[in-house]
Coordinates of C-alpha atoms in Angstrom, one line a residue:
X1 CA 3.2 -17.9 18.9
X2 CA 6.2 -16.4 21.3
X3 CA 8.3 -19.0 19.5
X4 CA 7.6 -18.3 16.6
X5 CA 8.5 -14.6 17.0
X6 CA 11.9 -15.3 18.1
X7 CA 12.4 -17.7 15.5
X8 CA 11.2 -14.8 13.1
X9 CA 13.5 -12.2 15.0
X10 CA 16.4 -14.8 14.2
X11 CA 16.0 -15.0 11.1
X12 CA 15.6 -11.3 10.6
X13 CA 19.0 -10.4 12.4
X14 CA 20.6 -13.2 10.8
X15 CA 19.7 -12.0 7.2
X16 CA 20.9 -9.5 4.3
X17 CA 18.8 -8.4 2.4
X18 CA 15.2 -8.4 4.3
X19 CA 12.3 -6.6 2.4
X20 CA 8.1 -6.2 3.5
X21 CA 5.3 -6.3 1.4
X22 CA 2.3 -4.8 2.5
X23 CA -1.5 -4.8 2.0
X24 CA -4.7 -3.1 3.4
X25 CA -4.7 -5.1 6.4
X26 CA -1.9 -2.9 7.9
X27 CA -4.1 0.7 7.2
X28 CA -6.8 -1.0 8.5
X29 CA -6.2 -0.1 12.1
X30 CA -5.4 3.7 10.9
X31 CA -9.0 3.6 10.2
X32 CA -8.6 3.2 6.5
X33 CA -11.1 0.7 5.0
X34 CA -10.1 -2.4 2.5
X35 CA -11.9 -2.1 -1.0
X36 CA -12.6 -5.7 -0.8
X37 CA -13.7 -8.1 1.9
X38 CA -16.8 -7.8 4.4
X39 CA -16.4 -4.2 4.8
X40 CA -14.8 -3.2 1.7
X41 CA -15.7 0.0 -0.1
X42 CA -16.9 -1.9 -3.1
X43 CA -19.9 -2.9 -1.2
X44 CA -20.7 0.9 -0.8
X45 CA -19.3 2.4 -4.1
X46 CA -19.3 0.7 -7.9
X47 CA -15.9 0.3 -8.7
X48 CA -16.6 2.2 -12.3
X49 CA -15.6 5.3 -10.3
X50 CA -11.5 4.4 -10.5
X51 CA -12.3 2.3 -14.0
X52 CA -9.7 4.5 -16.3
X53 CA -12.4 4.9 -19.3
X54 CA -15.4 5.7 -17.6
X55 CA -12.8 8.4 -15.6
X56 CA -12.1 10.2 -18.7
X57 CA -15.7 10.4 -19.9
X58 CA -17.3 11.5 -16.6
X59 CA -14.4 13.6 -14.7
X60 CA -17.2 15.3 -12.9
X61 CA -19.2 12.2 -11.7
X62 CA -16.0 10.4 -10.7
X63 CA -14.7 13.3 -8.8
X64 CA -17.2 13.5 -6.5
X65 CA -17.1 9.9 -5.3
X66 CA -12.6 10.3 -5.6
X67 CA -13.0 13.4 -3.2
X68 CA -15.5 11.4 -1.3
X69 CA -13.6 8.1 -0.2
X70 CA -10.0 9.1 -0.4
X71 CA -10.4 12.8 0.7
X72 CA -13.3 13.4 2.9
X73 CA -13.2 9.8 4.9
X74 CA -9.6 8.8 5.2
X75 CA -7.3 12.2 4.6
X76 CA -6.7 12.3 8.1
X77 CA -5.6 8.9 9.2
X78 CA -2.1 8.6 10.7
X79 CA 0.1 5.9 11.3
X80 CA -0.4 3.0 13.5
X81 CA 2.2 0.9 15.1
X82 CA 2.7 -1.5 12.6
X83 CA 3.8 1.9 10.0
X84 CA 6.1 2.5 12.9
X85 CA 7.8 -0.8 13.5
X86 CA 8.3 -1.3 10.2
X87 CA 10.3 2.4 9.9
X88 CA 12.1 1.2 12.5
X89 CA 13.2 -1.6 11.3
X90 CA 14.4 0.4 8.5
X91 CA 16.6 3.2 10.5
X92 CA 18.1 0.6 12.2
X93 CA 19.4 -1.2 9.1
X94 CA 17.3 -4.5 9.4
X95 CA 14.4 -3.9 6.8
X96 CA 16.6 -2.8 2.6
X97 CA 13.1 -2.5 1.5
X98 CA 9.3 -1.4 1.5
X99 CA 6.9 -2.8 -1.1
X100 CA 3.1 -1.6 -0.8
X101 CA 0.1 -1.9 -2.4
X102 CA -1.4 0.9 -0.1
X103 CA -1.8 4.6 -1.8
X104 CA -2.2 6.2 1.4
X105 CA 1.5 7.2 2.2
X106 CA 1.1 5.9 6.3
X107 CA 4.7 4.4 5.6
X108 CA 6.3 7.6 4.3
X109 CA 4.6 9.4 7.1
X110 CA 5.6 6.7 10.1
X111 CA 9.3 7.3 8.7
X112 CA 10.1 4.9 5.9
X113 CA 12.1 6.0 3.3
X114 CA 13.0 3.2 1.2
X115 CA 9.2 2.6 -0.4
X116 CA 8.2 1.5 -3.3
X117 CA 4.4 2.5 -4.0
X118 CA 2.9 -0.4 -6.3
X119 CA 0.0 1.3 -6.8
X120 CA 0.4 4.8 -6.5
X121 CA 0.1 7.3 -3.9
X122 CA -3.4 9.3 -3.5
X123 CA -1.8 12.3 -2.2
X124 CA -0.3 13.4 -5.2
X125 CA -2.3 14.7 -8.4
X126 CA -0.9 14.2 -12.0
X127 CA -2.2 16.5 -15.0
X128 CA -1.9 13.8 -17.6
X129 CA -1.4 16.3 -20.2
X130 CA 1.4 18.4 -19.2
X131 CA 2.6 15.5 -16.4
X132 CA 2.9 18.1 -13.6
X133 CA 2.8 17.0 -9.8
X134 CA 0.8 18.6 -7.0
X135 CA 0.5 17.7 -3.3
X136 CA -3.3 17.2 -2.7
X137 CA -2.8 19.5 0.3
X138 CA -2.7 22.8 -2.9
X139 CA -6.3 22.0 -3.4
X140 CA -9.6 22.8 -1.5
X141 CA -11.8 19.8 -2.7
X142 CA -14.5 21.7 -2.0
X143 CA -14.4 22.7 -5.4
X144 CA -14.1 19.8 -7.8
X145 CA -12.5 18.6 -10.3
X146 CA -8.9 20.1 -9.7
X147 CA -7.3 21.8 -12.9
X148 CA -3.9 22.2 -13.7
X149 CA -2.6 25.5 -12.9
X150 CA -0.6 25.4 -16.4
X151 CA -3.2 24.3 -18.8
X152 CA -6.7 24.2 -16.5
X153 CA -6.7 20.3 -17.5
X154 CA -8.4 18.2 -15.0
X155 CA -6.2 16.3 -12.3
X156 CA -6.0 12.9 -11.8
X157 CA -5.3 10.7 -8.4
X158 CA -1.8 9.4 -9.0
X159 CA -2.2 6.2 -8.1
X160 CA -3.0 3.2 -10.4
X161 CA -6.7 3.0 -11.7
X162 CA -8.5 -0.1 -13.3
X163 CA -7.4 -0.5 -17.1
X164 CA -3.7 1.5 -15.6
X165 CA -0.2 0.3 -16.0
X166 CA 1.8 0.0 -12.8
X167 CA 4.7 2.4 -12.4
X168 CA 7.7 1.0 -14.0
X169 CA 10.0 2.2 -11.3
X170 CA 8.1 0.7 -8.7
X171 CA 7.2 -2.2 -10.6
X172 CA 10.9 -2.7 -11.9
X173 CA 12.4 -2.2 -8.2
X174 CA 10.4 -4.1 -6.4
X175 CA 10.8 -7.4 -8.8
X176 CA 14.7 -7.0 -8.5
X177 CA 14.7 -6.5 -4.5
X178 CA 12.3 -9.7 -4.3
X179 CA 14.8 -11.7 -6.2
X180 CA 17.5 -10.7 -3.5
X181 CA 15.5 -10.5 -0.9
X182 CA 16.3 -13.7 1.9
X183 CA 13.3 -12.4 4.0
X184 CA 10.4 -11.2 2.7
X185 CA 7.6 -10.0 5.7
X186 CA 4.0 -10.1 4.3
X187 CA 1.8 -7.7 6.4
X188 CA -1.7 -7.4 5.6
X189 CA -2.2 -8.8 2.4
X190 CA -4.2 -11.5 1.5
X191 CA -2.4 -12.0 -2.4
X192 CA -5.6 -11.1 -4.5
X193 CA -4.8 -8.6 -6.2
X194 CA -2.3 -9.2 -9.0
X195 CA 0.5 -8.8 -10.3
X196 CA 1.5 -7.1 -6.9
X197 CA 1.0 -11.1 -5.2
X198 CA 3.7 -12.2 -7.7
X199 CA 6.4 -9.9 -5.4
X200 CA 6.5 -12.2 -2.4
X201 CA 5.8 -15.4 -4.6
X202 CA 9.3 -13.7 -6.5
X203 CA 10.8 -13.8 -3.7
X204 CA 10.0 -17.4 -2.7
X205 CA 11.2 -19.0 -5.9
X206 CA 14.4 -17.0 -5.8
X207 CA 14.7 -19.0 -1.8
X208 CA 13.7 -16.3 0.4
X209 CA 12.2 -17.0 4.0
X210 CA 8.6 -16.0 3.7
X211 CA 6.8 -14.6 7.2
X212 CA 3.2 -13.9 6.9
X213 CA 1.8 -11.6 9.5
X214 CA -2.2 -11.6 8.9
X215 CA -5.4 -12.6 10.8
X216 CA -6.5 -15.3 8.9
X217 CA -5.1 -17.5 6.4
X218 CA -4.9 -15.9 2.6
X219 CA -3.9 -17.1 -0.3
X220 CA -0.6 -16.5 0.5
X221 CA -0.4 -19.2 3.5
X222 CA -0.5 -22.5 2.3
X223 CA 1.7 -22.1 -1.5
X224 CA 4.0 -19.4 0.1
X225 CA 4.0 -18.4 3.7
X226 CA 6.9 -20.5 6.0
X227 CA 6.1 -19.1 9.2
X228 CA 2.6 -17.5 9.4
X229 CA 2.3 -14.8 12.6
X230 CA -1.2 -15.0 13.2
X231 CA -2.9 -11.5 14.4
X232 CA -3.1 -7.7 13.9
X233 CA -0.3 -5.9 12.5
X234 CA 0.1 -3.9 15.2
X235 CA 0.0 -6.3 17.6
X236 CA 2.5 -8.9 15.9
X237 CA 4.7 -6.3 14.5
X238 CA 5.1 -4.9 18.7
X239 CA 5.6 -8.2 19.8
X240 CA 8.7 -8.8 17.2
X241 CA 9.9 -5.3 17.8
X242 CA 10.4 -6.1 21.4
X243 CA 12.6 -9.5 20.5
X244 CA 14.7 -7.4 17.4
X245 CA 15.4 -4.1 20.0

């Protein structure tokens, strides 16, 4: 394993254009459960609640489970030391890019700057008729649904729901840096979810070096992955920080 995180520093320093794509396995340790898996939250809630047309025909219904998983049990989770390697790695010139499938804005909040949000980010609300922002830190969720303050239409999570388009900036930007990318560092993904998977496999066909940092194998490992770091994010992502700084 210690060799295989110098070889990984090496080819870190040694590249130009090094990008991470990152998964729920990363939040996990922030205390921020996976939806899917062993203890996903789909074993506890039916994944109807973020389904875009049952959303717009039971606002009220869906709030209260919305409010529920990604207000009540996770608003206060802070970044672990995986976030913090990786914004590191960034300030220091060594990571050009952040792709994540996470909503839960741990990267932004560790110090990342460069991050491209695949999925959306949970602490923003969008009125989809006037296409206003808010910070979810306006609202008391005590009261539920949030309106718009312009036209009292009710506010919806901005980030991606089942049936939803992914941003196009995101989705545009991280396809072009995975086809320049010569490094691409999975962290805590396991490549179920598409088309965010596709980014790293991007990558690989365009000839990038693919380091997978995850606890077990994924579906990323065997077609993908060259060097596979196997462990916590945290715990890998310390062990390389020491051998880069």
């Amino acid at each position: 394993m210690d060799l295989l995180i110098r070889e990984s520093a090496e080819i870190i320093r040694e590249s130009k254009f090094v990008m991470a794509f990152t998964g729920a396995g990363i939040s996990v340790e922030s205390g921020i459960p996976p939806f899917r898996g062993e203890h996903g939250l789909w074993n506890k809630y039916n994944p109807e609640v973020l389904d875009l047309g049952f959303y717009f025909e039971n606002h009220e219904e869906c709030w209260f489970y919305i409010r529920e998983i990604f207000y009540d049990f996770f608003a206060d989770a802070k970044p672990n030391k995986a976030h913090k390697v990786l914004a590191r790695m960034e300030k220091e010139g060594l990571l050009k890019s952040l792709v994540t499938q996470n909503i839960d804005n741990l990267h932004q909040q560790a110090g990342s700057k460069i991050v491209h949000e695949f999925h959306g980010n949970s602490k923003r609300l969008k009125c989809l008729l006037c296409g206003k922002l808010f910070s979810s830190k306006e609202f008391d969720f005590k009261k539920i649904p949030p309106r718009c303050d312009e036209d009292g239409e009710i506010l919806k999570p901005d980030f991606i729901f089942f049936g939803e388009g992914i941003p196009r900036d995101a989705y545009e930007n991280s396809f072009a840096d995975a086809e320049k990318a010569d490094v691409c560092i999975i962290v805590g993904s396991t490549g179920e979810v598409t088309p965010a998977s596709f980014v790293p496999r991007t990558a690989k066909q365009s000839g990038a070096v693919i380091i997978e940092i995850n606890p077990e194998e994924t579906m990323f490992t065997g077609p993908v992955t060259d060097i596979h770091l196997k462990g916590k994010a945290s715990e890998v992502l310390s062990k390389l920080e020491k051998e880069l700084f």
